[in-house]
PDB file of C-alpha atoms in Angstrom:
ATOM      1  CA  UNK O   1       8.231   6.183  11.242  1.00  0.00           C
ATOM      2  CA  UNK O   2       4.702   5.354  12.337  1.00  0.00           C
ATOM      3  CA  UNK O   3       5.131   7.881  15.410  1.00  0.00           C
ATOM      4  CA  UNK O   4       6.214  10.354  13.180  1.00  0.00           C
ATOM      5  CA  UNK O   5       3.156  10.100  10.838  1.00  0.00           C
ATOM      6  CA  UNK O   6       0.672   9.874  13.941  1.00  0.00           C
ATOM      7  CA  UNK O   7       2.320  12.935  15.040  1.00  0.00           C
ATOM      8  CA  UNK O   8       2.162  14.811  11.990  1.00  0.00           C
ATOM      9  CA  UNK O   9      -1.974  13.462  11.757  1.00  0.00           C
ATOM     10  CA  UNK O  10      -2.833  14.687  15.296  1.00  0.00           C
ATOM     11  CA  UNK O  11      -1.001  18.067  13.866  1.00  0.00           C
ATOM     12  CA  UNK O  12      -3.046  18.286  10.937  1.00  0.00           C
ATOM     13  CA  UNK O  13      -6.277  16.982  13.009  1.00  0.00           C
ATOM     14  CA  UNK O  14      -5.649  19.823  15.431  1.00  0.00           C
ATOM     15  CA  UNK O  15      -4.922  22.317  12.967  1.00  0.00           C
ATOM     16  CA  UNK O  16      -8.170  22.257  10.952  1.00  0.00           C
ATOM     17  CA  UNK O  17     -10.251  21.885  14.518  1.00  0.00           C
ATOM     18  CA  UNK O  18      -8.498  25.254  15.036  1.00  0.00           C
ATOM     19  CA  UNK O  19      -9.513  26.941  12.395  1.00  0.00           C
ATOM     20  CA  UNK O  20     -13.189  25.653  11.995  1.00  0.00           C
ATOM     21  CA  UNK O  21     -13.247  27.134  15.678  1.00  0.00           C
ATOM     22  CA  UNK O  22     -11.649  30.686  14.270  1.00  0.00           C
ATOM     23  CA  UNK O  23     -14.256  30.573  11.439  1.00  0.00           C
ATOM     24  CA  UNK O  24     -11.489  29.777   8.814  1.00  0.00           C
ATOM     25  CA  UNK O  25     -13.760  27.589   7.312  1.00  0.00           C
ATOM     26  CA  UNK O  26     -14.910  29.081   4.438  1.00  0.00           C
ATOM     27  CA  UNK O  27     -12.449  31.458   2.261  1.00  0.00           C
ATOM     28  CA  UNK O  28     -13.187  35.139   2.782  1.00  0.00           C
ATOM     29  CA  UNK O  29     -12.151  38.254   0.742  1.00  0.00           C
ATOM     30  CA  UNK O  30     -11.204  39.878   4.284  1.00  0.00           C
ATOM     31  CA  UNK O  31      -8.792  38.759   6.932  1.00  0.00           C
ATOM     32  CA  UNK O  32     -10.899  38.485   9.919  1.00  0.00           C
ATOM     33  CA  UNK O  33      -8.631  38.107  13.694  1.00  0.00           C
ATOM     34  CA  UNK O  34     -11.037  36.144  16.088  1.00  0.00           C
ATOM     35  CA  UNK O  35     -10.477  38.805  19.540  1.00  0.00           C
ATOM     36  CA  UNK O  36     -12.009  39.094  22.722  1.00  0.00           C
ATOM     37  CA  UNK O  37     -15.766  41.238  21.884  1.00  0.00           C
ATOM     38  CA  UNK O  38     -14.163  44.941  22.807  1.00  0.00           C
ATOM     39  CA  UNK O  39     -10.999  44.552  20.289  1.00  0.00           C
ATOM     40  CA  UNK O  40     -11.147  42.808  17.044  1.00  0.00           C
ATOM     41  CA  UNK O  41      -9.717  43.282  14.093  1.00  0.00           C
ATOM     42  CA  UNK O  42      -9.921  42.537  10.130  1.00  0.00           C
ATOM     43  CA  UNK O  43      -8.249  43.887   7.083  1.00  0.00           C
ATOM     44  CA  UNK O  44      -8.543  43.555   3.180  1.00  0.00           C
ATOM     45  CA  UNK O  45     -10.804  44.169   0.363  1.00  0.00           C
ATOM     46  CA  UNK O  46     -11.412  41.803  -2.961  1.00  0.00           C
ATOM     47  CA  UNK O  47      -8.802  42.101  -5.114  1.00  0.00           C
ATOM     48  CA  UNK O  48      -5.487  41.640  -6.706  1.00  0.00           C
ATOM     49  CA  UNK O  49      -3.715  45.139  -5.167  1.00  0.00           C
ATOM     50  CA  UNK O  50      -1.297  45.147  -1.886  1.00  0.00           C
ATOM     51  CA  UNK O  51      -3.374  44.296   1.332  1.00  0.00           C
ATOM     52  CA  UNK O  52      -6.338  42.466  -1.503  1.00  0.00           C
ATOM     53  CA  UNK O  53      -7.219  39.430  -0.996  1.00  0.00           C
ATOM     54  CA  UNK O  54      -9.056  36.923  -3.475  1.00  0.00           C
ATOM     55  CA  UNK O  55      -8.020  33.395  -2.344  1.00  0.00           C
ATOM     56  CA  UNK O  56      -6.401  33.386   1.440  1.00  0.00           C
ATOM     57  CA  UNK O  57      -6.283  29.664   2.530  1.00  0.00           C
ATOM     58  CA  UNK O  58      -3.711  30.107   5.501  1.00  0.00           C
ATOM     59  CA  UNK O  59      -2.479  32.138   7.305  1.00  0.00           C
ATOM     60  CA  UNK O  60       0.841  32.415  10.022  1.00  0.00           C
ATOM     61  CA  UNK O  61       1.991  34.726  13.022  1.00  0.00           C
ATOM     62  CA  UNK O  62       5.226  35.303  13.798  1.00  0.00           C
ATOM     63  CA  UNK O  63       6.695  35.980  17.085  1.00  0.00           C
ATOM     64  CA  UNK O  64       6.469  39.710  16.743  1.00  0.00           C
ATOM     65  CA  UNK O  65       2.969  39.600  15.006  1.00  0.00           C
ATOM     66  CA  UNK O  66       3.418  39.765  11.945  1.00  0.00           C
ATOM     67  CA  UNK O  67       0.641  37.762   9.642  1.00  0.00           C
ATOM     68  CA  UNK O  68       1.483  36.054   6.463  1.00  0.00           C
ATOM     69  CA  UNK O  69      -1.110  35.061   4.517  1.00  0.00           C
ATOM     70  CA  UNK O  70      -0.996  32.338   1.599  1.00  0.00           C
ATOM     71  CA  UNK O  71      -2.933  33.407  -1.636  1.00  0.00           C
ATOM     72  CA  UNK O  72      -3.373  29.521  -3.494  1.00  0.00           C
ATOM     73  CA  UNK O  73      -4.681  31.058  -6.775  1.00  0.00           C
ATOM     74  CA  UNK O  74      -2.607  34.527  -7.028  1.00  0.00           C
ATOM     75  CA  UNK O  75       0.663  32.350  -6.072  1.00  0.00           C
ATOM     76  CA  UNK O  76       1.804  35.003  -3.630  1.00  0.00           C
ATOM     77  CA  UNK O  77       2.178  35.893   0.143  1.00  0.00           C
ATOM     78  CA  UNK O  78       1.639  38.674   1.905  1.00  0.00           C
ATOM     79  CA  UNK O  79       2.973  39.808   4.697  1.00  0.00           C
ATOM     80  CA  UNK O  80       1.117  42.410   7.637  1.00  0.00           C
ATOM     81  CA  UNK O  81       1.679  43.960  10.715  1.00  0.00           C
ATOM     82  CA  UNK O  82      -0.413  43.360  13.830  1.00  0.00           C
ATOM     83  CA  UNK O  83      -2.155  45.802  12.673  1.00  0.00           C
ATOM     84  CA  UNK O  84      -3.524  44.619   9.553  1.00  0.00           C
ATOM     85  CA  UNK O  85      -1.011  47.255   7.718  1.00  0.00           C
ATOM     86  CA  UNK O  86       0.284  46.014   4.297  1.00  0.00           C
ATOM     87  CA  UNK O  87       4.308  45.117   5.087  1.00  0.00           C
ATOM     88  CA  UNK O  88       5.392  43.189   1.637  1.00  0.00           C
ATOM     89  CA  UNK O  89       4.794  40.131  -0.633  1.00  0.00           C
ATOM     90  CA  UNK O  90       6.139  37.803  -2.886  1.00  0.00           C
ATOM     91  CA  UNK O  91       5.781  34.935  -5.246  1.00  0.00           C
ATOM     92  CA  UNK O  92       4.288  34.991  -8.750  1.00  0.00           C
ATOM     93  CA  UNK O  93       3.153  31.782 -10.968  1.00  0.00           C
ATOM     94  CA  UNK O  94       6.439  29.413 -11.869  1.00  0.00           C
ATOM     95  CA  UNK O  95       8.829  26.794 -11.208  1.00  0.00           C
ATOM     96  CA  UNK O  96      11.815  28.210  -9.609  1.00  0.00           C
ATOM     97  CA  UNK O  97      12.884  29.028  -6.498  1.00  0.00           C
ATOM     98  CA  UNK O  98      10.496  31.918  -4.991  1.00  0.00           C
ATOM     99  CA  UNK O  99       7.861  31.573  -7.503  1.00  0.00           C
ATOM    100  CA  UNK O 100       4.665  29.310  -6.648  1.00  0.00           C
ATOM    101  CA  UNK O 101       1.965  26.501  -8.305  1.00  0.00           C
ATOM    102  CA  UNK O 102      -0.914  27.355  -5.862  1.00  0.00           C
ATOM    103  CA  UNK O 103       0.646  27.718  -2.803  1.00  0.00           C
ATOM    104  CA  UNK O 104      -1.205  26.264   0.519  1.00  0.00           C
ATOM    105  CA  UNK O 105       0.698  25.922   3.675  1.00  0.00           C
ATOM    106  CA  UNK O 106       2.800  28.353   5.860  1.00  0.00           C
ATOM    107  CA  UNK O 107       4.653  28.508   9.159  1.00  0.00           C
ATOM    108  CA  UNK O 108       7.209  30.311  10.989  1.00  0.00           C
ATOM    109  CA  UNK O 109      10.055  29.369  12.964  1.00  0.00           C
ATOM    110  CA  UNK O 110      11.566  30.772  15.679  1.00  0.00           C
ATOM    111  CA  UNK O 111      13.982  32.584  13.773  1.00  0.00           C
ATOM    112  CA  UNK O 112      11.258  33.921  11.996  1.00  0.00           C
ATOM    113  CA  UNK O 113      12.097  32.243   8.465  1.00  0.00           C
ATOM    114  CA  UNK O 114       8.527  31.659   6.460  1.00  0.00           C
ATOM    115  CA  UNK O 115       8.393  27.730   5.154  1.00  0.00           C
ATOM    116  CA  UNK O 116       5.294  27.567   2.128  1.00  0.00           C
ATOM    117  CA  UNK O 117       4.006  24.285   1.048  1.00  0.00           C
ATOM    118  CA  UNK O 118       3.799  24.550  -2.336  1.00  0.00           C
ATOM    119  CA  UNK O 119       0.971  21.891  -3.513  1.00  0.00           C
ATOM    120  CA  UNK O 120       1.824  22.490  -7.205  1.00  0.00           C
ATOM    121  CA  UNK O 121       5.237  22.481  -7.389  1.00  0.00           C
ATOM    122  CA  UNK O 122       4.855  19.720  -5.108  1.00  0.00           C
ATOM    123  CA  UNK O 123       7.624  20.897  -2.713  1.00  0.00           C
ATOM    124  CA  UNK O 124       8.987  23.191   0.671  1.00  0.00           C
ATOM    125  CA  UNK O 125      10.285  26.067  -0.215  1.00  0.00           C
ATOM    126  CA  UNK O 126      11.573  28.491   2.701  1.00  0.00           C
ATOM    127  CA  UNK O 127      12.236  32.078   3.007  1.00  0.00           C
ATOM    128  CA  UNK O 128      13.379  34.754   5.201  1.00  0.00           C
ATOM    129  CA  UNK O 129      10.749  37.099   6.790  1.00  0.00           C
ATOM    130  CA  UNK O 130      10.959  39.869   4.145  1.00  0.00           C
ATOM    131  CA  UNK O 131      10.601  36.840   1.179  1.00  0.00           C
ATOM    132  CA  UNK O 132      14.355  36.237   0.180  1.00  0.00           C
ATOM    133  CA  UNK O 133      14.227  33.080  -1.154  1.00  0.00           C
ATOM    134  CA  UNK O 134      16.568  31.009   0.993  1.00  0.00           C
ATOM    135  CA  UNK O 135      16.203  27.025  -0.203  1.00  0.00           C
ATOM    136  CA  UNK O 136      13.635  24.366  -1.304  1.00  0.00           C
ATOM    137  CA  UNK O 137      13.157  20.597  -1.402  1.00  0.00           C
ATOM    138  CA  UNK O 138      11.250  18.000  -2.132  1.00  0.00           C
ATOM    139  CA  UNK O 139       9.758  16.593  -6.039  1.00  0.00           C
ATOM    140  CA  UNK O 140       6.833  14.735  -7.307  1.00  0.00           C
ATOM    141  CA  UNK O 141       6.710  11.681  -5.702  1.00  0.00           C
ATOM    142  CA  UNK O 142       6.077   9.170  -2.684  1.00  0.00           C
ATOM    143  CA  UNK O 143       9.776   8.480  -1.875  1.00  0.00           C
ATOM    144  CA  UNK O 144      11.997   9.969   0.934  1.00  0.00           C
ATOM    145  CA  UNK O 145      11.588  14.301   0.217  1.00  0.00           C
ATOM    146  CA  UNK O 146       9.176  13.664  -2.113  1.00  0.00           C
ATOM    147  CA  UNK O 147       5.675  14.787  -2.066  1.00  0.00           C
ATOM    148  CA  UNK O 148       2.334  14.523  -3.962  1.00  0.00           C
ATOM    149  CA  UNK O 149       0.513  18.172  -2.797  1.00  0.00           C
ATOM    150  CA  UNK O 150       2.151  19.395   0.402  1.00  0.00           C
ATOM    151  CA  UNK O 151      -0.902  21.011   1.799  1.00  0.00           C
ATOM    152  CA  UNK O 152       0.094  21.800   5.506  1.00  0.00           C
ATOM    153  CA  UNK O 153       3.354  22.974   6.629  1.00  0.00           C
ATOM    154  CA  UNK O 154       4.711  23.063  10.663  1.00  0.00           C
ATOM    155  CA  UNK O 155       7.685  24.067  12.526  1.00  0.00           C
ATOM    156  CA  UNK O 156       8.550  22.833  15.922  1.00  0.00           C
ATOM    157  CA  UNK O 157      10.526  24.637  18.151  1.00  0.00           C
ATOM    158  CA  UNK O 158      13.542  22.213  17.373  1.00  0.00           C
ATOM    159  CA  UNK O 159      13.401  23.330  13.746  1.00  0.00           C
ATOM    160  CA  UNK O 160      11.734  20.414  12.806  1.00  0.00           C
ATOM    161  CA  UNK O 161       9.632  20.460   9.477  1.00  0.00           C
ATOM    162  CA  UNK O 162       5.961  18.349   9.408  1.00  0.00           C
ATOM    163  CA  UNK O 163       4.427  18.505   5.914  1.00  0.00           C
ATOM    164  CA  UNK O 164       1.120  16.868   5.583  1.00  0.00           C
ATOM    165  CA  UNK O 165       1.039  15.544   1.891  1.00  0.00           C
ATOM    166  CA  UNK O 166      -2.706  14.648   1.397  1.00  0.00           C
ATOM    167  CA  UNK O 167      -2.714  12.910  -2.067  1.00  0.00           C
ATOM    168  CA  UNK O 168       0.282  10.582  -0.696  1.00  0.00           C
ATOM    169  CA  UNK O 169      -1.614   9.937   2.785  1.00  0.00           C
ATOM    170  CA  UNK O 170       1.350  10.628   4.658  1.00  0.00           C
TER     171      UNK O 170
END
């Protein structure tokens, strides 16, 4: 157990040194994609329309490209293309399955199902990559599957699930 939770720290140390280096920092109203000096790329506008942002936190590629972003305070994620091109999204404020309490973790497996942390709601929940709502798990807590505010999510290529849950410390 204490390998596990060093692992899932020097994930969660390594994830935020990542992004400070990709200038994730702060919390823009556009999606900027750090790229060599002749190609880069960034998408979005303020707001609450398709392809408008107004609180990205995370975001996650998949193997083909595709960017999901997490929206914490409009309880949704949205899905592009490579090219910044508005795909889908899904989620809305609630309790069940599919619906979000400020959302703030995402990854992608290798099959390309989407896994949100889901501070408020203080769970997992998992999705295909078009937003069918597939399963979720976890419950306010600091037992086994229970969490406290799931902040970071990560798959491994195993299929393994690492949350880090901040206000529990594990």
């Amino acid at each position: 157990m204490k390998r596990l939770n060093l692992i899932v720290f020097l994930m969660v140390i390594a994830t935020l040194i990542a992004l400070l280096l990709m200038g994730f920092g702060t919390v823009p109203s556009t999606l900027a994609l750090e790229a060599p000096p002749y190609y880069q790329t960034q998408w979005g506008s303020r707001g609450s329309g398709d392809g408008q942002f107004e609180s990205p936190v995370k975001v996650a590629v998949d193997s083909s490209g595709y960017v999901y972003v997490v929206e914490s305070f409009k309880n949704r994620i949205q899905k592009f293309n490579s090219n910044g091109a508005f795909v889908t999204k899904w989620g809305r404020y609630g309790f069940d399955g599919g619906q979000f309490q400020n959302p703030y973790g995402v990854a992608v497996d290798s099959s390309g199902n989407v896994y949100v942390a889901d501070a408020g709601n203080r769970r997992i929940q998992k999705f295909d990559s078009n937003g069918v709502f597939i399963t979720k798990w976890g419950g306010y807590g600091s037992g086994d599957d229970q969490f406290y505010s799931p902040m970071g999510v990560a798959v491994d290529s195993n299929g393994n699930v690492y949350v880090a849950d901040s206000i529990n410390r594990r």
